[in-house]
Structure formats: structure tokens, C-alpha cells
Coordinates of C-alpha atoms in Angstrom, one line a residue:
M36 CA -71.0 -321.2 -62.7
N37 CA -72.8 -323.1 -60.0
R38 CA -72.6 -326.9 -60.3
K39 CA -76.3 -327.3 -59.9
K40 CA -77.0 -324.8 -62.7
R41 CA -74.6 -326.7 -65.0
L42 CA -75.9 -330.2 -64.4
K43 CA -79.0 -331.3 -66.2
D44 CA -82.2 -330.6 -64.3
W45 CA -84.3 -333.8 -64.2
A46 CA -86.9 -332.5 -61.8
G47 CA -90.3 -333.0 -63.3
N48 CA -88.9 -334.8 -66.3
I49 CA -89.0 -338.4 -65.3
R50 CA -89.6 -339.7 -68.8
E51 CA -86.5 -338.0 -70.1
L52 CA -84.5 -339.4 -67.2
E53 CA -85.9 -342.9 -67.9
N54 CA -84.9 -342.6 -71.6
F55 CA -81.4 -341.4 -70.6
V56 CA -80.9 -344.4 -68.2
E57 CA -82.2 -346.8 -70.8
R58 CA -79.8 -345.3 -73.3
L59 CA -76.9 -345.8 -70.9
V60 CA -77.9 -349.4 -70.3
T61 CA -78.2 -350.0 -74.0
L62 CA -74.7 -348.6 -74.6
T63 CA -73.1 -350.9 -72.0
T64 CA -71.8 -354.3 -72.9
K65 CA -73.0 -357.5 -71.3
K66 CA -69.6 -357.8 -69.6
Q67 CA -69.9 -354.4 -67.9
K68 CA -71.4 -354.6 -64.4
I69 CA -71.4 -350.8 -63.9
I70 CA -72.0 -347.8 -66.1
D71 CA -68.7 -345.9 -66.2
R72 CA -67.8 -342.4 -67.3
K73 CA -66.8 -343.7 -70.8
T74 CA -70.4 -344.9 -71.4
L75 CA -71.7 -341.3 -70.9
P76 CA -72.4 -339.0 -73.8
P77 CA -69.4 -336.6 -74.4
E78 CA -71.3 -333.5 -73.2
L79 CA -72.0 -335.3 -69.8
Q80 CA -68.4 -336.4 -69.5
K81 CA -67.4 -332.7 -69.8
E82 CA -69.9 -331.7 -67.2
L83 CA -68.6 -334.4 -64.8
K84 CA -65.0 -333.2 -65.3
K85 CA -66.1 -329.6 -64.6
S86 CA -68.2 -330.5 -61.5
K87 CA -65.4 -332.7 -60.1
K88 CA -63.1 -329.6 -60.2
D89 CA -65.7 -327.5 -58.4
S90 CA -66.5 -330.1 -55.8
P91 CA -64.7 -329.9 -52.5
N92 CA -63.2 -333.2 -51.2
I93 CA -65.8 -334.4 -48.7
P94 CA -64.3 -336.2 -45.8
T95 CA -65.9 -339.5 -45.1
T96 CA -67.2 -339.4 -41.6
K97 CA -70.1 -341.8 -42.0
S98 CA -70.3 -345.4 -43.1
L99 CA -71.9 -346.3 -46.4
S100 CA -74.9 -347.7 -44.7
E101 CA -75.4 -344.5 -42.6
S102 CA -75.0 -342.4 -45.7
L103 CA -77.5 -344.5 -47.6
T104 CA -80.0 -344.3 -44.7
D105 CA -79.6 -340.5 -44.6
Y106 CA -80.2 -340.3 -48.3
E107 CA -83.2 -342.6 -48.1
E108 CA -84.8 -340.5 -45.4
E109 CA -84.2 -337.3 -47.3
L110 CA -85.6 -338.8 -50.5
I111 CA -88.7 -340.1 -48.7
R112 CA -89.3 -336.8 -46.9
T113 CA -88.9 -334.8 -50.1
T114 CA -91.2 -337.1 -52.0
L115 CA -93.8 -337.0 -49.3
K116 CA -93.7 -333.2 -49.3
N117 CA -94.0 -333.1 -53.1
C118 CA -97.1 -335.4 -52.8
N119 CA -98.7 -333.3 -50.0
W120 CA -97.9 -336.1 -47.6
N121 CA -100.1 -338.6 -49.5
Q122 CA -98.4 -341.9 -48.7
S123 CA -100.0 -343.7 -51.6
K124 CA -98.8 -341.1 -54.2
A125 CA -95.4 -341.0 -52.6
A126 CA -95.0 -344.8 -52.7
R127 CA -96.0 -344.8 -56.4
A128 CA -93.5 -342.0 -57.1
L129 CA -90.8 -344.0 -55.5
N130 CA -92.0 -347.3 -57.1
I131 CA -92.4 -349.0 -53.7
S132 CA -95.5 -350.6 -52.1
E133 CA -97.6 -348.6 -49.6
H134 CA -96.6 -351.2 -47.0
D135 CA -92.9 -350.5 -47.7
M136 CA -93.6 -346.8 -47.5
R137 CA -95.3 -347.1 -44.0
Y138 CA -92.5 -349.5 -42.9
K139 CA -89.8 -347.1 -43.9
M140 CA -91.5 -344.1 -42.4
K141 CA -91.8 -345.9 -39.1
K142 CA -88.2 -347.2 -39.3
L143 CA -86.9 -343.7 -40.1
R144 CA -89.3 -341.9 -37.7
I145 CA -90.8 -339.8 -40.5
E146 CA -94.0 -338.2 -39.5
K147 CA -96.2 -335.5 -41.2
P148 CA -95.4 -332.2 -39.5
K149 CA -98.2 -330.7 -37.5
A150 CA -99.8 -327.7 -39.1

């Protein structure tokens, strides 16, 4: 089975995702600085094991900062597309200010495609 089909689909279900993350935070101890696999519900632990077996080893050719920049750009572009390129809506969806949205768009050279 395809990894994407097995993993829980959070698209359009932000409240459920928020509740899930809150649950994970609640289950962690104060000493824990990260949420590890043991904190996850058993059904998700099984899914992670399955997906790890299916995932190819990805060679690291980029630095962490380059990878994060790529991810940030992809996330902003996708959110803008989903919001019909309305920067205010996209900023709210990403929980950032409109000023930050414009700054990031300029920094990452993201422009609305010409129709």
C-alpha cells in the first residue's frame, strides 16, 4: 500500500490535527524536550514502522538550512494557491503576519503566476 494512503490525511482537518498535537504535548513529561516515537499512540507507531520500511534512504545533498528554506517555499506556495493567492488569508492560515508573508515572498522570490 502507498505510504501516503496509509498515513493519516490531515488536509482540511486542522482541528483534529491541533487536538492530536495537544494530546502528544500532554502525554510528554516536563523533562522531555522532544516528542519521540514512544509518545505516539500505538496505531501511529505501527504506521511509522511500516512507512520507514517503505521509504528509500534519501541521500543528504543539502544542508538543513537549505532543506528548511525549500520546505518553507513549498509550504508558502501551496498555501497561497489554496487561498487563491490572497496573501492575508495565506498569512492567517500559516499563523504569520501579513508583513512576514510579504517579506518571505520577497526573500523567496515567490510571485503570483501570470494568468
